[in-house]
PDB file of C-alpha atoms and ligand atoms in Angstrom:
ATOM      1  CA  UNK V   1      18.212 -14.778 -13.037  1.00 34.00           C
ATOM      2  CA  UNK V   2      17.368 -12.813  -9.890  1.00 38.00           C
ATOM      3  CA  UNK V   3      13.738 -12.100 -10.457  1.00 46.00           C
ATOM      4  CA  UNK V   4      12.016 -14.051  -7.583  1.00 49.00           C
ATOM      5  CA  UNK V   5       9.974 -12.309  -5.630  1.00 54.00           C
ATOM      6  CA  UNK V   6      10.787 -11.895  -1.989  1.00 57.00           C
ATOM      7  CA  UNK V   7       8.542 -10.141  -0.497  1.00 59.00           C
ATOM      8  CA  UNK V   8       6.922 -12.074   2.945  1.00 57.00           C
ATOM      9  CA  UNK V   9       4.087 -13.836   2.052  1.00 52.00           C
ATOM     10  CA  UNK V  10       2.190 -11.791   5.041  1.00 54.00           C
ATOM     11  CA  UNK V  11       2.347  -8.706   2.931  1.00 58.00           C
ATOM     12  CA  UNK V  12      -0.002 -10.123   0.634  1.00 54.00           C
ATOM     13  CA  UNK V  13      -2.685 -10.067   2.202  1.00 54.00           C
ATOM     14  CA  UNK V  14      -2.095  -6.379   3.874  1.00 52.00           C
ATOM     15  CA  UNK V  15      -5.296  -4.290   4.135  1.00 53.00           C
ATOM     16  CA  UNK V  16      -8.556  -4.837   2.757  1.00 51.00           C
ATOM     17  CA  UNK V  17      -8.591  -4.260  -0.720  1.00 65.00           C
ATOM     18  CA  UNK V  18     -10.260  -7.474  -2.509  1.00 79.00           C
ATOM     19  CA  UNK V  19      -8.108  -9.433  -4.898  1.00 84.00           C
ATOM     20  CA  UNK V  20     -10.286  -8.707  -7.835  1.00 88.00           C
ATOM     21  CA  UNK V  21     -10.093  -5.131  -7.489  1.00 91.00           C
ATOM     22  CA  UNK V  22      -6.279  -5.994  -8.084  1.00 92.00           C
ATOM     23  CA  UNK V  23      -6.466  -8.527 -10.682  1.00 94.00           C
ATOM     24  CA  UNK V  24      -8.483  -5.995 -12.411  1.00 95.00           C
ATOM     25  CA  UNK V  25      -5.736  -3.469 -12.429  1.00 97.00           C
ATOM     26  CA  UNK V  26      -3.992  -6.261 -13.815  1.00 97.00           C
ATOM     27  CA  UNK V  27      -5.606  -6.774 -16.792  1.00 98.00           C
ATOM     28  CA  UNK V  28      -5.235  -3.135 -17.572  1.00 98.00           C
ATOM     29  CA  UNK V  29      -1.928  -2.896 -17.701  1.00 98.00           C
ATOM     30  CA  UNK V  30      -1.845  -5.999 -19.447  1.00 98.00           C
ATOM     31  CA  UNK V  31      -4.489  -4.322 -22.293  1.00 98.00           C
ATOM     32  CA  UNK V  32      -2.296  -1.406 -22.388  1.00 98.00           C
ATOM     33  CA  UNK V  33       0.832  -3.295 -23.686  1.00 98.00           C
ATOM     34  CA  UNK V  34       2.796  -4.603 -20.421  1.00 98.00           C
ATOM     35  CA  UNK V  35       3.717  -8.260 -21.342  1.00 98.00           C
ATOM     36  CA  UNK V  36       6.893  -8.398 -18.574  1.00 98.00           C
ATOM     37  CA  UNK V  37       5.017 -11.326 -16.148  1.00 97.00           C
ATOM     38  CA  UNK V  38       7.430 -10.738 -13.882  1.00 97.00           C
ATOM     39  CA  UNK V  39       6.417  -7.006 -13.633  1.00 98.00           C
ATOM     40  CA  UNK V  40       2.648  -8.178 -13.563  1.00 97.00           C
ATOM     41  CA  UNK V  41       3.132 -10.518 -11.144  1.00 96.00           C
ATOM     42  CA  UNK V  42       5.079  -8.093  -8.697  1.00 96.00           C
ATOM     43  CA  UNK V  43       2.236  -5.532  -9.544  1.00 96.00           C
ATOM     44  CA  UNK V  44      -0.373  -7.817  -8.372  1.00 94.00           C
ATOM     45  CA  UNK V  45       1.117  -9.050  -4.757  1.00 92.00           C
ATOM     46  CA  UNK V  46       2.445  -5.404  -3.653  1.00 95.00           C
ATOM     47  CA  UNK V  47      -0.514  -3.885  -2.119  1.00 94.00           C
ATOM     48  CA  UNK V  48      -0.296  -0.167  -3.950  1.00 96.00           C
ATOM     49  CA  UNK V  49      -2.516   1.160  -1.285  1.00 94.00           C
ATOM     50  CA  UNK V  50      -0.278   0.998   1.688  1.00 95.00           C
ATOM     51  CA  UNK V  51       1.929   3.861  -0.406  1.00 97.00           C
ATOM     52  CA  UNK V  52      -1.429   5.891  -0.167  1.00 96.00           C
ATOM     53  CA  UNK V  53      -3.630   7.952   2.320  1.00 95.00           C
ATOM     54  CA  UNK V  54      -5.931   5.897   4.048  1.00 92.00           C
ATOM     55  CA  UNK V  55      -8.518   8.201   2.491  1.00 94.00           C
ATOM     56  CA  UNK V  56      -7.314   7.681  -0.903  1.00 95.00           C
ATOM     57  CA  UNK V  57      -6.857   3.509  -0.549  1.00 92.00           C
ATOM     58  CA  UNK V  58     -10.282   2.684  -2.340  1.00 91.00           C
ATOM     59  CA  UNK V  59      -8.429   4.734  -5.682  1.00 95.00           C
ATOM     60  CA  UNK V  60      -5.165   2.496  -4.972  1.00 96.00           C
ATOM     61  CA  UNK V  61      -6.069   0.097  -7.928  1.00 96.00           C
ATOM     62  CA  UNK V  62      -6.844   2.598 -10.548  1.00 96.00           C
ATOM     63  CA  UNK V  63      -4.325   3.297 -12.827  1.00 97.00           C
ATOM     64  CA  UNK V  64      -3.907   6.889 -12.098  1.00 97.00           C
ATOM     65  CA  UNK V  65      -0.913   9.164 -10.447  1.00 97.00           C
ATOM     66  CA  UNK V  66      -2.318  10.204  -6.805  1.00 98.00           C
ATOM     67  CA  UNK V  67      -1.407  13.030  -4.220  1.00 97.00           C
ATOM     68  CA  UNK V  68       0.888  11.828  -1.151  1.00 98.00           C
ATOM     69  CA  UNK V  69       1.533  15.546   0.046  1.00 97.00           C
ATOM     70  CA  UNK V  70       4.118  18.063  -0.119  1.00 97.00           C
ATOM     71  CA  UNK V  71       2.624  18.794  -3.980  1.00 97.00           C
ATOM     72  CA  UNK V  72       3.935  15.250  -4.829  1.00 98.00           C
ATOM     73  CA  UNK V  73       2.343  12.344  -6.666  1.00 97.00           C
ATOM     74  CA  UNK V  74       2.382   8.418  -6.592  1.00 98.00           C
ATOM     75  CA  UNK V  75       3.433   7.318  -9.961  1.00 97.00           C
ATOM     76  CA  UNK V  76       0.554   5.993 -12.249  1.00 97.00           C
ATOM     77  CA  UNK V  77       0.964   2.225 -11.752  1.00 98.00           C
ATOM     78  CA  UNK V  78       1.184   1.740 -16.011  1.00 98.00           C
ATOM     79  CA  UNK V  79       4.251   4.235 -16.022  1.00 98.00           C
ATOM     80  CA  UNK V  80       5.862   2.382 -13.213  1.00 98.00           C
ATOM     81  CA  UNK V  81       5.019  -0.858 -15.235  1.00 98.00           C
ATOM     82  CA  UNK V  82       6.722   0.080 -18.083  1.00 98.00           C
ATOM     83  CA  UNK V  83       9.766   1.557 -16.179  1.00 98.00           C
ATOM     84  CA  UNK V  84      10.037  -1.697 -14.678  1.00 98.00           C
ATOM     85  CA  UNK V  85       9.684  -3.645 -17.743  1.00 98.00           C
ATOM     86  CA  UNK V  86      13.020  -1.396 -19.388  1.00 98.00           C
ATOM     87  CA  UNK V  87      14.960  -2.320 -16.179  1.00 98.00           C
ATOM     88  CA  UNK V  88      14.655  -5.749 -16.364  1.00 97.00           C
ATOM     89  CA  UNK V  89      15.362  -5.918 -20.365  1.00 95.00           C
ATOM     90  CA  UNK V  90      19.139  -5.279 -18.992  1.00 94.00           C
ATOM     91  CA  UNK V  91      20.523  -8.771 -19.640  1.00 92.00           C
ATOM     92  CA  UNK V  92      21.163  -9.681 -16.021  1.00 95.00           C
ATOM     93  CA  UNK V  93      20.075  -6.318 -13.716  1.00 96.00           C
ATOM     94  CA  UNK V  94      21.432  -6.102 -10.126  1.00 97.00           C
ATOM     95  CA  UNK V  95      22.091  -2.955  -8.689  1.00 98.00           C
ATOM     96  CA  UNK V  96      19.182   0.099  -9.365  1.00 98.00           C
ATOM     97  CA  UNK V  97      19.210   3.453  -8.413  1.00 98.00           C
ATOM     98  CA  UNK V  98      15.697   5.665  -7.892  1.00 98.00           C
ATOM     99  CA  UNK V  99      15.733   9.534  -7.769  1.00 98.00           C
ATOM    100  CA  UNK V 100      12.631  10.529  -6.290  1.00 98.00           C
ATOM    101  CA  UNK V 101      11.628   8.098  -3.594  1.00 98.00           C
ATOM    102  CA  UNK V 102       8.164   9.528  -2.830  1.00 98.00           C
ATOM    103  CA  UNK V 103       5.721   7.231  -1.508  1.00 98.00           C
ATOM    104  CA  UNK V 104       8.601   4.534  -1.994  1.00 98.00           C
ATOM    105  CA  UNK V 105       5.785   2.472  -4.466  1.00 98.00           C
ATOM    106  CA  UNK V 106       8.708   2.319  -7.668  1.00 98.00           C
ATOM    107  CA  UNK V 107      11.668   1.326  -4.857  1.00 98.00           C
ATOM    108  CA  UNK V 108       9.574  -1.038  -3.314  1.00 98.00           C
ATOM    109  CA  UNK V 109       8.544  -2.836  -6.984  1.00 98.00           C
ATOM    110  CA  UNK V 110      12.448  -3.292  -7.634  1.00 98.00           C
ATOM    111  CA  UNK V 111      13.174  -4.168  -3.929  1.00 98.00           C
ATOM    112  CA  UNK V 112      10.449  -7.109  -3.908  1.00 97.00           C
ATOM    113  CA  UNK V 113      11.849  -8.629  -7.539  1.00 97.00           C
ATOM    114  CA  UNK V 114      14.993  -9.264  -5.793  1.00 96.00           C
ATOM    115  CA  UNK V 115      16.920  -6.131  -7.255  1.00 98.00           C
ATOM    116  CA  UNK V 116      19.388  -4.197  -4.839  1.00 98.00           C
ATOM    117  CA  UNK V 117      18.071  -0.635  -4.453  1.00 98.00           C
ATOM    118  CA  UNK V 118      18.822   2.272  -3.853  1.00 98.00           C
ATOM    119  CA  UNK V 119      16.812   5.128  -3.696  1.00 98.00           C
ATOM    120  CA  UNK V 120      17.205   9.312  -3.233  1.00 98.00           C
ATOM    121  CA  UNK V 121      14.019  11.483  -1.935  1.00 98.00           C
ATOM    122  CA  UNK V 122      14.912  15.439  -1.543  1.00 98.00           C
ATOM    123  CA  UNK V 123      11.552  15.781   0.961  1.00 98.00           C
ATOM    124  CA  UNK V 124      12.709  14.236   3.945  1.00 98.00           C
ATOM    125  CA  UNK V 125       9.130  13.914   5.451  1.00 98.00           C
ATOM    126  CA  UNK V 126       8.439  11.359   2.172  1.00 98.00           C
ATOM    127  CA  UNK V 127      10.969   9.580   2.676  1.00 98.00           C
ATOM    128  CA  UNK V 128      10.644   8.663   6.565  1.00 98.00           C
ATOM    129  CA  UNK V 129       6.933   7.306   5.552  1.00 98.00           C
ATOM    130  CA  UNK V 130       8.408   5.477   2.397  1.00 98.00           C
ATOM    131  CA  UNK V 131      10.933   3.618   5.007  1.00 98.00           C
ATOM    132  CA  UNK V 132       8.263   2.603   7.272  1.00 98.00           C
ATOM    133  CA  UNK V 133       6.635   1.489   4.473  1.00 97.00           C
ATOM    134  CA  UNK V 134      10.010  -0.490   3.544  1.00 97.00           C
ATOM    135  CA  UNK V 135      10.189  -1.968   7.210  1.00 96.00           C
ATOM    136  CA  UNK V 136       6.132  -2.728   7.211  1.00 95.00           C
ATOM    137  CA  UNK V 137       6.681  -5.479   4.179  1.00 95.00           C
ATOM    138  CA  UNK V 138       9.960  -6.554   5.484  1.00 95.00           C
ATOM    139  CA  UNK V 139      11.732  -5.329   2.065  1.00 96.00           C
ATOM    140  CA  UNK V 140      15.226  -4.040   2.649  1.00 94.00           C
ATOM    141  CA  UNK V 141      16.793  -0.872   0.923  1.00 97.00           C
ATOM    142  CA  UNK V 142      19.255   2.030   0.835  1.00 98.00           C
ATOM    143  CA  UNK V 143      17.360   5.119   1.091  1.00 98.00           C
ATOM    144  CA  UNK V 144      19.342   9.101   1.433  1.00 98.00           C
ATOM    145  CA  UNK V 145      17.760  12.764   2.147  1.00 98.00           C
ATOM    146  CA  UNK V 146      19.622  14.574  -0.677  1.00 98.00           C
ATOM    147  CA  UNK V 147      18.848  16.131  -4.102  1.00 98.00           C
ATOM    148  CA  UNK V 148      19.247  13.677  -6.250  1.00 98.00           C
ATOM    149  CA  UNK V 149      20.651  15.355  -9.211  1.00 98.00           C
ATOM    150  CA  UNK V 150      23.944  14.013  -7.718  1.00 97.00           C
ATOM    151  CA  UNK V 151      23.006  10.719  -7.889  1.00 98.00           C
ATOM    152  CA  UNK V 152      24.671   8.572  -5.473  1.00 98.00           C
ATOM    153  CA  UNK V 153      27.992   7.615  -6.350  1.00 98.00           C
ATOM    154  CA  UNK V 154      29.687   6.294  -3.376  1.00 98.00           C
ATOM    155  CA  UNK V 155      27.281   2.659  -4.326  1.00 98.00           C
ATOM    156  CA  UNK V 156      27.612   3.170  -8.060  1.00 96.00           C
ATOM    157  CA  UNK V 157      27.761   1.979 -10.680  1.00 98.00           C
ATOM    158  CA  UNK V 158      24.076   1.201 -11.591  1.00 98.00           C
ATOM    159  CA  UNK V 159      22.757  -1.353 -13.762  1.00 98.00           C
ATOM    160  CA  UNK V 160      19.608   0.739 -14.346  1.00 98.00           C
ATOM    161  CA  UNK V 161      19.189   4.512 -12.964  1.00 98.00           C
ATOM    162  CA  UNK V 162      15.241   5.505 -12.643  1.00 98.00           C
ATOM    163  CA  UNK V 163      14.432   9.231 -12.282  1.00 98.00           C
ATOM    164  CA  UNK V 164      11.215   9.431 -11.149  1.00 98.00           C
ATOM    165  CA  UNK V 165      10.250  13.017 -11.322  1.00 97.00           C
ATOM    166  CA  UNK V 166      11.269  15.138 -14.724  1.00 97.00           C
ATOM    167  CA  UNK V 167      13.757  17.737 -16.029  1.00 96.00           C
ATOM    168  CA  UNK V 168      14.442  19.816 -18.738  1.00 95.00           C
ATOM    169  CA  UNK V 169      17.274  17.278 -19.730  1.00 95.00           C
ATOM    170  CA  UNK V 170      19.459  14.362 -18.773  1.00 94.00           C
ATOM    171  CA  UNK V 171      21.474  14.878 -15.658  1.00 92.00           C
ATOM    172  CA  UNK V 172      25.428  14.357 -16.697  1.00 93.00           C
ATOM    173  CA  UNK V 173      26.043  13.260 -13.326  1.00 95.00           C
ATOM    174  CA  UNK V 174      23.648  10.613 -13.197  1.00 97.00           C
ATOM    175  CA  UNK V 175      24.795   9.098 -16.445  1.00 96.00           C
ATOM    176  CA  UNK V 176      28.415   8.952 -15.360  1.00 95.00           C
ATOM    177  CA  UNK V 177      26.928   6.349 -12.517  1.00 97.00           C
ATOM    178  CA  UNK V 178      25.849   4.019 -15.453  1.00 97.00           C
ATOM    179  CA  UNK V 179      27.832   0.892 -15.029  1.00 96.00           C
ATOM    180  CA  UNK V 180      28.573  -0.526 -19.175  1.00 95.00           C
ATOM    181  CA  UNK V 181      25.546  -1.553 -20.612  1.00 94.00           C
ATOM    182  CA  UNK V 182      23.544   0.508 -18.030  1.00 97.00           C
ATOM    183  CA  UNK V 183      20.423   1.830 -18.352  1.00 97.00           C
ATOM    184  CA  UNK V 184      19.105   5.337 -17.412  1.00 98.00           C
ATOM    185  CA  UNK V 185      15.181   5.508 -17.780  1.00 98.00           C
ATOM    186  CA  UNK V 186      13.900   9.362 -16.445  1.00 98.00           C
ATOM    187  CA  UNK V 187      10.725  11.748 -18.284  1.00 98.00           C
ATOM    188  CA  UNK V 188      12.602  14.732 -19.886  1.00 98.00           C
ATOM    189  CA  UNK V 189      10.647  17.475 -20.897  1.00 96.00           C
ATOM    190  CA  UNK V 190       8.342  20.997 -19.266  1.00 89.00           C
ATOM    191  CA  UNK V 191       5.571  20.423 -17.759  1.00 82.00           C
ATOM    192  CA  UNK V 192       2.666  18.750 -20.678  1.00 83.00           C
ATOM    193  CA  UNK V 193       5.548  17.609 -23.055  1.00 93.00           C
ATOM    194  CA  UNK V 194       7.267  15.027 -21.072  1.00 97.00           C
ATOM    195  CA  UNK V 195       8.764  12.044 -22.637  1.00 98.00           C
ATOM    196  CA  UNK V 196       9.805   8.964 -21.273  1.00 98.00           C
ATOM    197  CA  UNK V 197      13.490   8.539 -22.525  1.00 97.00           C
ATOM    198  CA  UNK V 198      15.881   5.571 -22.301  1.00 98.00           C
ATOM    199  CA  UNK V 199      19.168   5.892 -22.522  1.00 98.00           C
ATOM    200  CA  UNK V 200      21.515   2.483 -22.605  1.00 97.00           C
ATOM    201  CA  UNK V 201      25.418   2.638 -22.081  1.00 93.00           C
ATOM    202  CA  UNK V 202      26.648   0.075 -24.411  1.00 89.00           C
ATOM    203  CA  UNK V 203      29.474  -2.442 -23.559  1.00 83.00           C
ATOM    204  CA  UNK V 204      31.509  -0.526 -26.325  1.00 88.00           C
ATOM    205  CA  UNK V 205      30.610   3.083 -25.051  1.00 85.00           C
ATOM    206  CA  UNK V 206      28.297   3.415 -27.255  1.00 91.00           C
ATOM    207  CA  UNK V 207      25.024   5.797 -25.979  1.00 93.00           C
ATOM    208  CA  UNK V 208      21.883   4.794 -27.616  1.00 95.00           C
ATOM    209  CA  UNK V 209      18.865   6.579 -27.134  1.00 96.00           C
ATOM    210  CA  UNK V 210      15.023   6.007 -27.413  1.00 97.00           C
ATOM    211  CA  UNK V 211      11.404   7.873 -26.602  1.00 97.00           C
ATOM    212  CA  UNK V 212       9.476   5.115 -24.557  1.00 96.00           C
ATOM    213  CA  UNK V 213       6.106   6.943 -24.179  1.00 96.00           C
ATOM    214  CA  UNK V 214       4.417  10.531 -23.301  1.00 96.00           C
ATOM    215  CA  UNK V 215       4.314  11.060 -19.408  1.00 97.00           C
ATOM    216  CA  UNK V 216       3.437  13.339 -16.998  1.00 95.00           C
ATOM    217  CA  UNK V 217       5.570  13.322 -13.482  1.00 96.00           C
ATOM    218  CA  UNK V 218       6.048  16.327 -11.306  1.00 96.00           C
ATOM    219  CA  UNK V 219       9.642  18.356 -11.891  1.00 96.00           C
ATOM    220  CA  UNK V 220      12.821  17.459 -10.449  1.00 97.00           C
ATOM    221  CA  UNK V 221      13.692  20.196  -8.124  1.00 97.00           C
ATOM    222  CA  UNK V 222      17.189  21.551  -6.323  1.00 97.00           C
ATOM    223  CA  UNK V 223      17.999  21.299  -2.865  1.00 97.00           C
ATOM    224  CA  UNK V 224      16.407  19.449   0.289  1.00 98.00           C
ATOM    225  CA  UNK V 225      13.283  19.955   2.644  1.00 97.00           C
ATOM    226  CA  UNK V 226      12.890  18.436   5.974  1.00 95.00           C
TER     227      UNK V 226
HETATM  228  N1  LIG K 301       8.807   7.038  -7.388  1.00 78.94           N
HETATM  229  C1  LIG K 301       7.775   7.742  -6.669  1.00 78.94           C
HETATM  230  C2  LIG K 301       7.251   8.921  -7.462  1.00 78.94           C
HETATM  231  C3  LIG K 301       7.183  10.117  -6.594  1.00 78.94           C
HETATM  232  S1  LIG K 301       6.964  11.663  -7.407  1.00 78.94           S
HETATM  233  C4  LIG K 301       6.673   6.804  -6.245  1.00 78.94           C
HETATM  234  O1  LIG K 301       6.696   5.625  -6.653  1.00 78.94           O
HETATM  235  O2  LIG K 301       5.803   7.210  -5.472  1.00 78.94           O
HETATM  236  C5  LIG K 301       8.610  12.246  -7.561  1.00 78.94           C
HETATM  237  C6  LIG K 301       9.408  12.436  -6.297  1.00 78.94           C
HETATM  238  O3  LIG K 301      10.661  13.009  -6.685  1.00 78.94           O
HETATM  239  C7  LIG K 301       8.802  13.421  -5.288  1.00 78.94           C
HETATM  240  O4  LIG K 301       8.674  12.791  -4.041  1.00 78.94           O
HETATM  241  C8  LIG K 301       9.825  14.555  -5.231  1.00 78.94           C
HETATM  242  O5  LIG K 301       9.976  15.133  -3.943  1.00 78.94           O
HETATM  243  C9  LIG K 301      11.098  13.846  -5.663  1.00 78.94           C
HETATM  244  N2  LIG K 301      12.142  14.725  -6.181  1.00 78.94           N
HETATM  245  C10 LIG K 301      12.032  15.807  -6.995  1.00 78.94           C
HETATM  246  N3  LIG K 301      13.236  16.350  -7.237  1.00 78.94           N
HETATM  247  C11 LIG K 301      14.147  15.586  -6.561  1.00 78.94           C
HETATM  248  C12 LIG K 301      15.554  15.631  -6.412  1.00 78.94           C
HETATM  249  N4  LIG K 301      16.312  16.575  -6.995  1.00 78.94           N
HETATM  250  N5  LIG K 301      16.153  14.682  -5.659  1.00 78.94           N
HETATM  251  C13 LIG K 301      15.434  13.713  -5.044  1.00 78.94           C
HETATM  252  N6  LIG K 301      14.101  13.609  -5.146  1.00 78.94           N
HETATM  253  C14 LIG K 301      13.457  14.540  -5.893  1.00 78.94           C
END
């Protein structure tokens, strides 16, 4: 088992946002079907509103998506629950690869529960504020400026592979960087029919898939922007 939490106790206590205002979030996700205490308890110590504006950091604990620029969202804290929760039902998850770093909120989840990460963002300006982010709560991961869609297969394979922004359909590439029994969790679908698909390499070679929930995440896009 590798799911202690490492982040520095410092990082706690970040910012100003009270406890309860957290807890409350919390009990949320907890009402709407999280039961991974693990995930809860990561959820509740990483301060969601250093991934934020400033402006926006009163919003931090509600469980909605959020702008960070560039057109780009923050993940709603239940979706990032839940793609948490199908990571760690890999029987013994070590190595993770994230397509769509953005504020670095998902990455930073994985990073703290002791997961080795690594993570792709194709807007380079996101990404240099995710990895001070990264630096700021002493969590150490492998970040690239690329497009994604080619995963990154110099590291691979991947116990889990999270896409974090959706497409029409399942990127071949990205599945060929499943290691057996390997676990690709991404939202396939256009824009207001998104679903939130699993897809498990078996042992065997076996593919097995399964609709985890309707989402809505912004589209995976080609190419790179500085
Ligand atoms: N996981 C993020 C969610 C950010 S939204 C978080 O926790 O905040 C999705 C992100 O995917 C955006 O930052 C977007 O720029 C990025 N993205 C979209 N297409 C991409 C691609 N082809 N390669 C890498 N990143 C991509």
């Amino acid at each position: 088992m590798i799911r202690s939490l490492r982040l520095q106790p410092e990082a706690a206590g970040l910012g100003m946002t009270s406890q309860r205002v957290r807890d409350r979030l919390i009990e949320r996700l907890r009402e709407a079907g999280i039961v991974d205490e693990d995930v809860l308890n990561v959820m509740r110590v990483l301060p969601r509103h250093l991934f934020i504006d400033e402006a926006l950091a009163s919003r931090a604990y509600e469980d909605n998506a959020l702008p960070i620029g560039h057109g780009q969202t923050i993940s709603q804290p239940w979706v990032v629950a839940r793609m948490t929760e199908a990571v760690l039902r890999h029987d013994d998850p070590r190595k993770v690869l994230e397509i769509g770093t953005g504020s670095g909120y998902q990455a930073a989840i994985l990073a703290a529960l002791g997961l080795e990460v690594y993570t792709v963002e194709r807007i380079g300006d996101l990404l240099r504020q995710a990895r001070k982010r990264f630096r700021q709560l002493g969590l150490s991961l492998r970040s690239k400026h690329d497009d994604g869609r080619i995963g990154w297969p110099e590291h691979g394979p991947y116990d889990a592979i999270l896409i974090t922004a959706a497409a029409p359909a399942l990127v071949d590439a990205l599945i060929d960087q499943l290691a057996p029994g390997g676990r690709l969790i991404a939202p396939v679908g256009s824009a207001g029919e998104q679903t939130l698909v699993q897809l498990v390499h078996a042992a065997d070679g076996g593919i097995e898939q399964t609709a985890l929930a309707p989402v809505v995440f912004v589209p995976l896009l080609a190419g790179t922007l500085d």
